[in-house]
Amino acid sequence: MMTTNALPKRCLGCCVPSNCDASFLRKRRHRLTVNNIFPAPFSSSSSRAAKAKATKAEKVFSTTTTTRRRRRRNSERRSVNNEDDPLLSFAAQLEPPKVDLDLESLQEDLGAVVDENGFVLRYGEEIEEEVKILRNECAIIDRSEWGIFRVASGAEGDMVKFLETLSLSSEKLSMEEIGSIQPGTGKRVNGKLDIYAQESGAFLVIASREDVKENRVETIAKECKMSEVMNLASRCVLLTACGPKTLEVLKPTGLAMVLEAGKEYENAHAVFGFENRPVVCCKTNEFVGECGEESAMNFVVDEGVAGQVWAAIIKAGAFPVGTEALDAILQ
């Protein structure tokens, strides 16, 4: 039976390695620790009701308008010449109010520097400290620029060809190999593509930024006659916890059970409830050897609670890091 414990209510501005600037790291989390703003801990159960909810959660993610989509819409609007259309120009200025614990509001409070689409590049002016965090601590990274897709093959679709093509694999996969992947586990295909098998028979696929920009997932899915390809980017946020202390940080939250799954359970994952919203916690070996020798964790989070989940992981002991530092390490 899966159980979880309450997140620790300890001060998080201490116990940093000597090769990191302690005042810098404390400042990074200060605003998130001074107020008691965090929700109830993650919860999970192996009961039939919980399993039914987990299966339903594969398909149902509530939609909440947040700053991220406002920024994305605004960047798209800026790419169109609205000067000749007063109505479009006026509409582009309208924004709904921010919600409490909105993810991007929290990130902005910590000095996030973002790209034109609102994705976090770094916190502050330099990335050197963030590189140190990735190599010595547990970092939490907003990787929503990567793609999150739910893909099913149906009766006529060729899942093997889809995965081979998308991952640019030079090695041939077999239907037996893909078909043997049990729900709750998965596979890293060709060292480039994480897939996670779901109860319904579909796969949750984490695609690269390049694949998203070029619409490769949708294009290849059409060529391989996939029965379903659902882009979850408008409903979900992809958060990644990685670094040598990831297991240590996540253990008190009850989420470490996914990371501790044996090697035979490659890409283990489970659905947890957070404020009555689904959070899919997925093990990945994408950063092994670059950010420590342990597995990392991908969180596919309903956008309505993304800010709360992000803040709770930070309170547990993680440090926020942008994608520039990760890119610097992986190059």
Tab-separated table of C-alpha atoms in Angstrom:
chain	number	residue	atom	x	y	z
A	1	MET	CA	0.000	0.000	0.000
A	2	MET	CA	1.361	3.370	-0.981
A	3	THR	CA	1.535	5.900	1.818
A	4	THR	CA	2.686	9.488	2.078
A	5	ASN	CA	3.905	11.698	4.874
A	6	ALA	CA	3.471	15.379	5.534
A	7	LEU	CA	5.986	17.717	3.985
A	8	PRO	CA	8.617	18.795	6.520
A	9	LYS	CA	8.059	22.177	8.180
A	10	ARG	CA	11.706	22.946	8.641
A	11	CYS	CA	13.683	26.008	7.684
A	12	LEU	CA	15.189	25.402	4.268
A	13	GLY	CA	17.857	28.085	4.171
A	14	CYS	CA	20.630	25.975	5.650
A	15	CYS	CA	22.743	22.865	5.053
A	16	VAL	CA	24.051	23.938	1.667
A	17	PRO	CA	27.393	22.692	0.318
A	18	SER	CA	30.483	24.813	0.754
A	19	ASN	CA	30.884	25.293	-2.976
A	20	CYS	CA	27.509	27.068	-3.209
A	21	ASP	CA	26.861	30.576	-1.970
A	22	ALA	CA	24.640	30.066	1.095
A	23	SER	CA	23.160	33.565	1.096
A	24	PHE	CA	22.310	33.204	-2.581
A	25	LEU	CA	20.510	29.911	-2.000
A	26	ARG	CA	18.656	31.157	1.083
A	27	LYS	CA	17.486	34.210	-0.810
A	28	ARG	CA	16.247	31.923	-3.591
A	29	ARG	CA	13.679	30.307	-1.289
A	30	HIS	CA	13.053	33.012	1.302
A	31	ARG	CA	9.739	34.268	-0.002
A	32	LEU	CA	8.331	30.765	-0.176
A	33	THR	CA	9.195	29.892	3.421
A	34	VAL	CA	8.110	33.006	5.310
A	35	ASN	CA	4.384	32.309	4.953
A	36	ASN	CA	2.400	29.171	5.667
A	37	ILE	CA	0.886	28.996	2.179
A	38	PHE	CA	1.346	25.353	1.348
A	39	PRO	CA	-1.547	22.912	0.908
A	40	ALA	CA	-2.068	19.438	2.331
A	41	PRO	CA	0.582	16.840	1.376
A	42	PHE	CA	0.401	14.518	-1.582
A	43	SER	CA	-1.881	11.552	-1.022
A	44	SER	CA	-2.205	8.183	-2.681
A	45	SER	CA	-3.923	4.853	-2.091
A	46	SER	CA	-4.021	1.397	-3.649
A	47	SER	CA	-7.779	1.074	-3.089
A	48	ARG	CA	-10.119	0.392	-5.993
A	49	ALA	CA	-11.534	3.904	-5.753
A	50	ALA	CA	-8.068	5.420	-5.961
A	51	LYS	CA	-7.184	3.240	-8.952
A	52	ALA	CA	-10.388	4.304	-10.682
A	53	LYS	CA	-9.528	7.937	-10.069
A	54	ALA	CA	-5.996	7.372	-11.378
A	55	THR	CA	-7.347	5.856	-14.588
A	56	LYS	CA	-9.778	8.729	-15.006
A	57	ALA	CA	-6.960	11.200	-14.348
A	58	GLU	CA	-5.186	9.944	-17.456
A	59	LYS	CA	-7.849	11.618	-19.567
A	60	VAL	CA	-9.204	14.424	-17.415
A	61	PHE	CA	-7.099	17.460	-16.566
A	62	SER	CA	-9.053	20.577	-15.633
A	63	THR	CA	-8.248	23.728	-17.553
A	64	THR	CA	-7.301	26.878	-15.640
A	65	THR	CA	-6.289	30.163	-17.274
A	66	THR	CA	-2.927	31.252	-15.861
A	67	THR	CA	-0.151	33.656	-16.672
A	68	ARG	CA	1.691	31.093	-18.799
A	69	ARG	CA	-1.070	30.861	-21.381
A	70	ARG	CA	-1.615	34.605	-21.261
A	71	ARG	CA	2.049	35.084	-22.112
A	72	ARG	CA	1.892	32.500	-24.860
A	73	ARG	CA	-1.209	34.098	-26.335
A	74	ASN	CA	0.328	37.542	-26.074
A	75	SER	CA	3.519	36.392	-27.836
A	76	GLU	CA	1.365	34.989	-30.628
A	77	ARG	CA	-0.546	38.238	-30.832
A	78	ARG	CA	2.677	40.221	-31.052
A	79	SER	CA	3.639	38.151	-34.088
A	80	VAL	CA	0.564	39.483	-35.907
A	81	ASN	CA	0.281	43.079	-36.981
A	82	ASN	CA	-2.635	44.342	-34.889
A	83	GLU	CA	-2.091	48.022	-35.563
A	84	ASP	CA	-4.702	48.053	-38.301
A	85	ASP	CA	-7.332	46.273	-36.206
A	86	PRO	CA	-8.458	48.280	-33.146
A	87	LEU	CA	-10.533	45.364	-31.835
A	88	LEU	CA	-7.581	42.936	-31.849
A	89	SER	CA	-5.338	45.595	-30.375
A	90	PHE	CA	-7.816	46.159	-27.537
A	91	ALA	CA	-8.312	42.418	-26.966
A	92	ALA	CA	-4.564	41.893	-26.689
A	93	GLN	CA	-4.500	44.198	-23.680
A	94	LEU	CA	-7.151	42.255	-21.755
A	95	GLU	CA	-5.870	39.802	-19.162
A	96	PRO	CA	-7.789	37.863	-16.496
A	97	PRO	CA	-6.693	38.421	-12.889
A	98	LYS	CA	-3.932	36.230	-11.491
A	99	VAL	CA	-4.930	33.362	-9.225
A	100	ASP	CA	-3.428	32.663	-5.812
A	101	LEU	CA	-0.157	30.737	-6.009
A	102	ASP	CA	-0.067	31.095	-9.767
A	103	LEU	CA	3.136	29.368	-10.903
A	104	GLU	CA	4.533	32.211	-12.951
A	105	SER	CA	3.704	34.765	-10.265
A	106	LEU	CA	5.776	32.741	-7.802
A	107	GLN	CA	8.585	32.430	-10.323
A	108	GLU	CA	8.545	36.162	-10.995
A	109	ASP	CA	8.773	36.842	-7.255
A	110	LEU	CA	12.044	34.900	-7.240
A	111	GLY	CA	13.490	36.969	-10.073
A	112	ALA	CA	12.767	34.664	-13.014
A	113	VAL	CA	14.122	35.772	-16.384
A	114	VAL	CA	11.820	34.389	-19.087
A	115	ASP	CA	11.864	34.057	-22.854
A	116	GLU	CA	9.269	35.572	-25.185
A	117	ASN	CA	6.866	32.708	-24.466
A	118	GLY	CA	7.094	33.012	-20.689
A	119	PHE	CA	9.345	30.003	-20.026
A	120	VAL	CA	11.967	30.435	-17.294
A	121	LEU	CA	15.546	30.719	-18.550
A	122	ARG	CA	17.219	31.525	-15.222
A	123	TYR	CA	16.755	33.255	-11.879
A	124	GLY	CA	18.906	36.363	-11.760
A	125	GLU	CA	21.633	37.384	-14.183
A	126	GLU	CA	24.090	34.481	-14.010
A	127	ILE	CA	23.668	30.701	-14.289
A	128	GLU	CA	26.839	29.601	-12.481
A	129	GLU	CA	25.101	29.119	-9.126
A	130	GLU	CA	22.298	27.201	-10.794
A	131	VAL	CA	24.814	24.874	-12.429
A	132	LYS	CA	26.274	24.218	-8.955
A	133	ILE	CA	22.797	23.403	-7.660
A	134	LEU	CA	22.254	20.860	-10.448
A	135	ARG	CA	25.553	19.168	-9.627
A	136	ASN	CA	25.281	19.256	-5.823
A	137	GLU	CA	21.665	19.695	-4.723
A	138	CYS	CA	18.109	19.000	-5.874
A	139	ALA	CA	16.852	21.404	-8.513
A	140	ILE	CA	13.266	21.951	-9.613
A	141	ILE	CA	12.962	23.055	-13.252
A	142	ASP	CA	9.901	24.206	-15.151
A	143	ARG	CA	10.269	22.313	-18.456
A	144	SER	CA	6.835	23.093	-19.864
A	145	GLU	CA	8.499	24.044	-23.134
A	146	TRP	CA	8.966	20.301	-23.656
A	147	GLY	CA	5.943	18.444	-24.987
A	148	ILE	CA	3.502	16.288	-23.010
A	149	PHE	CA	1.404	14.029	-25.225
A	150	ARG	CA	-1.055	11.230	-24.655
A	151	VAL	CA	-0.813	8.791	-27.573
A	152	ALA	CA	-2.817	5.639	-28.362
A	153	SER	CA	-2.395	3.378	-31.384
A	154	GLY	CA	-5.815	1.792	-31.658
A	155	ALA	CA	-6.424	-1.170	-33.975
A	156	GLU	CA	-4.702	0.256	-37.059
A	157	GLY	CA	-1.929	2.397	-35.594
A	158	ASP	CA	1.732	1.379	-35.627
A	159	MET	CA	3.115	2.318	-32.197
A	160	VAL	CA	6.510	0.728	-32.919
A	161	LYS	CA	7.034	2.815	-36.064
A	162	PHE	CA	5.795	5.937	-34.243
A	163	LEU	CA	8.325	5.548	-31.417
A	164	GLU	CA	11.190	4.607	-33.751
A	165	THR	CA	10.567	7.612	-35.970
A	166	LEU	CA	10.023	10.110	-33.155
A	167	SER	CA	13.123	9.003	-31.247
A	168	LEU	CA	15.270	8.857	-34.422
A	169	SER	CA	16.221	5.356	-33.328
A	170	SER	CA	18.732	3.430	-35.378
A	171	GLU	CA	17.806	0.266	-33.478
A	172	LYS	CA	14.609	-1.511	-34.374
A	173	LEU	CA	11.978	-1.912	-31.695
A	174	SER	CA	9.627	-4.882	-31.575
A	175	MET	CA	5.922	-5.083	-30.913
A	176	GLU	CA	6.651	-7.627	-28.188
A	177	GLU	CA	9.020	-5.185	-26.485
A	178	ILE	CA	6.515	-2.329	-26.533
A	179	GLY	CA	3.578	-4.568	-25.710
A	180	SER	CA	5.358	-5.972	-22.668
A	181	ILE	CA	5.570	-2.552	-21.003
A	182	GLN	CA	3.156	-2.765	-18.084
A	183	PRO	CA	1.017	0.128	-16.789
A	184	GLY	CA	2.935	2.004	-14.136
A	185	THR	CA	6.248	1.450	-15.954
A	186	GLY	CA	7.731	2.707	-19.200
A	187	LYS	CA	10.862	3.013	-21.268
A	188	ARG	CA	13.449	5.534	-22.398
A	189	VAL	CA	13.608	4.985	-26.155
A	190	ASN	CA	16.969	5.473	-27.861
A	191	GLY	CA	18.130	7.629	-24.956
A	192	LYS	CA	15.961	10.465	-26.283
A	193	LEU	CA	12.308	9.805	-25.550
A	194	ASP	CA	10.525	8.978	-22.284
A	195	ILE	CA	7.301	6.985	-22.565
A	196	TYR	CA	5.006	5.872	-19.743
A	197	ALA	CA	2.372	3.153	-20.122
A	198	GLN	CA	-1.085	3.959	-18.773
A	199	GLU	CA	-3.941	1.750	-17.611
A	200	SER	CA	-5.968	2.538	-20.725
A	201	GLY	CA	-3.273	1.193	-23.050
A	202	ALA	CA	-2.165	4.668	-24.139
A	203	PHE	CA	1.310	6.106	-23.580
A	204	LEU	CA	2.273	9.380	-21.965
A	205	VAL	CA	5.107	10.740	-24.130
A	206	ILE	CA	7.571	13.474	-23.113
A	207	ALA	CA	8.815	15.055	-26.358
A	208	SER	CA	11.729	17.445	-26.875
A	209	ARG	CA	11.440	21.186	-27.439
A	210	GLU	CA	12.533	20.697	-31.046
A	211	ASP	CA	9.805	18.098	-31.646
A	212	VAL	CA	7.225	20.508	-30.241
A	213	LYS	CA	8.377	23.461	-32.358
A	214	GLU	CA	8.353	21.370	-35.534
A	215	ASN	CA	5.040	19.610	-34.714
A	216	ARG	CA	6.794	16.273	-35.237
A	217	VAL	CA	4.640	14.362	-32.740
A	218	GLU	CA	1.370	15.202	-34.473
A	219	THR	CA	2.851	14.722	-37.952
A	220	ILE	CA	4.381	11.317	-37.205
A	221	ALA	CA	1.257	10.205	-35.317
A	222	LYS	CA	-0.822	10.934	-38.404
A	223	GLU	CA	1.587	9.029	-40.637
A	224	CYS	CA	1.487	6.028	-38.276
A	225	LYS	CA	-2.319	6.149	-38.005
A	226	MET	CA	-2.439	6.693	-34.252
A	227	SER	CA	-6.017	6.635	-32.992
A	228	GLU	CA	-5.330	9.398	-30.486
A	229	VAL	CA	-2.703	12.085	-30.008
A	230	MET	CA	-3.552	14.651	-27.347
A	231	ASN	CA	-1.291	17.593	-26.589
A	232	LEU	CA	-1.599	18.276	-22.854
A	233	ALA	CA	0.464	21.475	-22.928
A	234	SER	CA	-2.548	23.748	-22.544
A	235	ARG	CA	-3.723	21.850	-19.456
A	236	CYS	CA	-0.546	20.674	-17.766
A	237	VAL	CA	2.851	21.853	-16.605
A	238	LEU	CA	6.001	19.720	-16.756
A	239	LEU	CA	8.207	20.107	-13.679
A	240	THR	CA	11.449	18.147	-13.271
A	241	ALA	CA	13.329	17.485	-10.029
A	242	CYS	CA	16.914	16.410	-10.634
A	243	GLY	CA	20.312	16.449	-8.979
A	244	PRO	CA	22.196	14.191	-6.533
A	245	LYS	CA	19.925	15.057	-3.580
A	246	THR	CA	16.606	14.485	-5.355
A	247	LEU	CA	15.802	11.264	-3.496
A	248	GLU	CA	16.752	12.832	-0.155
A	249	VAL	CA	14.500	15.839	-0.780
A	250	LEU	CA	11.490	13.899	-2.063
A	251	LYS	CA	11.613	11.075	0.481
A	252	PRO	CA	9.679	12.918	3.233
A	253	THR	CA	6.892	13.754	0.755
A	254	GLY	CA	6.064	10.114	-0.005
A	255	LEU	CA	6.972	10.536	-3.674
A	256	ALA	CA	10.313	8.749	-3.377
A	257	MET	CA	8.578	5.390	-3.782
A	258	VAL	CA	8.549	6.063	-7.533
A	259	LEU	CA	12.281	6.839	-7.598
A	260	GLU	CA	13.047	3.820	-5.424
A	261	ALA	CA	11.363	1.395	-7.813
A	262	GLY	CA	13.903	-1.229	-8.895
A	263	LYS	CA	15.827	-1.149	-12.126
A	264	GLU	CA	13.370	-3.649	-13.571
A	265	TYR	CA	10.707	-0.932	-13.314
A	266	GLU	CA	12.198	1.457	-15.842
A	267	ASN	CA	10.318	4.765	-16.003
A	268	ALA	CA	8.098	3.825	-13.063
A	269	HIS	CA	5.270	6.293	-12.457
A	270	ALA	CA	2.166	6.793	-10.346
A	271	VAL	CA	-0.749	9.217	-10.109
A	272	PHE	CA	-1.049	11.178	-6.869
A	273	GLY	CA	-3.810	13.487	-5.700
A	274	PHE	CA	-2.973	17.094	-4.859
A	275	GLU	CA	-5.848	19.370	-3.869
A	276	ASN	CA	-8.159	16.970	-5.718
A	277	ARG	CA	-6.158	17.377	-8.928
A	278	PRO	CA	-4.011	14.668	-10.595
A	279	VAL	CA	-0.216	14.819	-10.491
A	280	VAL	CA	1.600	12.136	-12.506
A	281	CYS	CA	5.035	11.466	-10.953
A	282	CYS	CA	7.383	9.834	-13.475
A	283	LYS	CA	10.867	8.424	-12.965
A	284	THR	CA	13.420	9.252	-15.665
A	285	ASN	CA	17.080	8.457	-16.276
A	286	GLU	CA	17.478	11.358	-18.694
A	287	PHE	CA	20.013	13.182	-16.509
A	288	VAL	CA	21.937	10.269	-14.985
A	289	GLY	CA	25.647	11.003	-15.222
A	290	GLU	CA	25.078	14.705	-15.833
A	291	CYS	CA	23.239	15.721	-12.655
A	292	GLY	CA	24.371	12.948	-10.325
A	293	GLU	CA	24.023	9.201	-10.656
A	294	GLU	CA	20.427	8.894	-9.468
A	295	SER	CA	17.169	9.022	-11.409
A	296	ALA	CA	15.228	12.253	-11.715
A	297	MET	CA	11.497	12.858	-11.416
A	298	ASN	CA	9.130	14.390	-13.963
A	299	PHE	CA	5.891	15.835	-12.610
A	300	VAL	CA	3.017	16.214	-15.060
A	301	VAL	CA	0.862	18.632	-13.111
A	302	ASP	CA	-2.637	19.953	-13.660
A	303	GLU	CA	-2.129	23.642	-14.379
A	304	GLY	CA	-4.610	24.625	-11.680
A	305	VAL	CA	-2.267	23.436	-8.898
A	306	ALA	CA	1.120	23.793	-10.635
A	307	GLY	CA	2.126	26.736	-8.455
A	308	GLN	CA	1.246	24.884	-5.268
A	309	VAL	CA	3.129	21.755	-6.303
A	310	TRP	CA	6.172	23.787	-7.343
A	311	ALA	CA	6.157	25.677	-4.034
A	312	ALA	CA	5.685	22.492	-2.002
A	313	ILE	CA	8.682	20.821	-3.676
A	314	ILE	CA	10.780	23.900	-2.940
A	315	LYS	CA	9.665	23.835	0.674
A	316	ALA	CA	10.730	20.199	0.842
A	317	GLY	CA	14.270	21.278	-0.042
A	318	ALA	CA	14.606	21.816	-3.799
A	319	PHE	CA	16.044	24.941	-5.420
A	320	PRO	CA	14.438	26.616	-8.481
A	321	VAL	CA	16.647	26.505	-11.576
A	322	GLY	CA	16.086	27.680	-15.154
A	323	THR	CA	16.572	25.789	-18.382
A	324	GLU	CA	19.790	27.634	-19.358
A	325	ALA	CA	21.762	25.964	-16.559
A	326	LEU	CA	20.395	22.548	-17.560
A	327	ASP	CA	21.304	23.165	-21.193
A	328	ALA	CA	24.825	24.187	-20.137
A	329	ILE	CA	25.329	20.877	-18.325
A	330	LEU	CA	23.840	18.705	-21.042
A	331	GLN	CA	25.821	20.248	-23.892
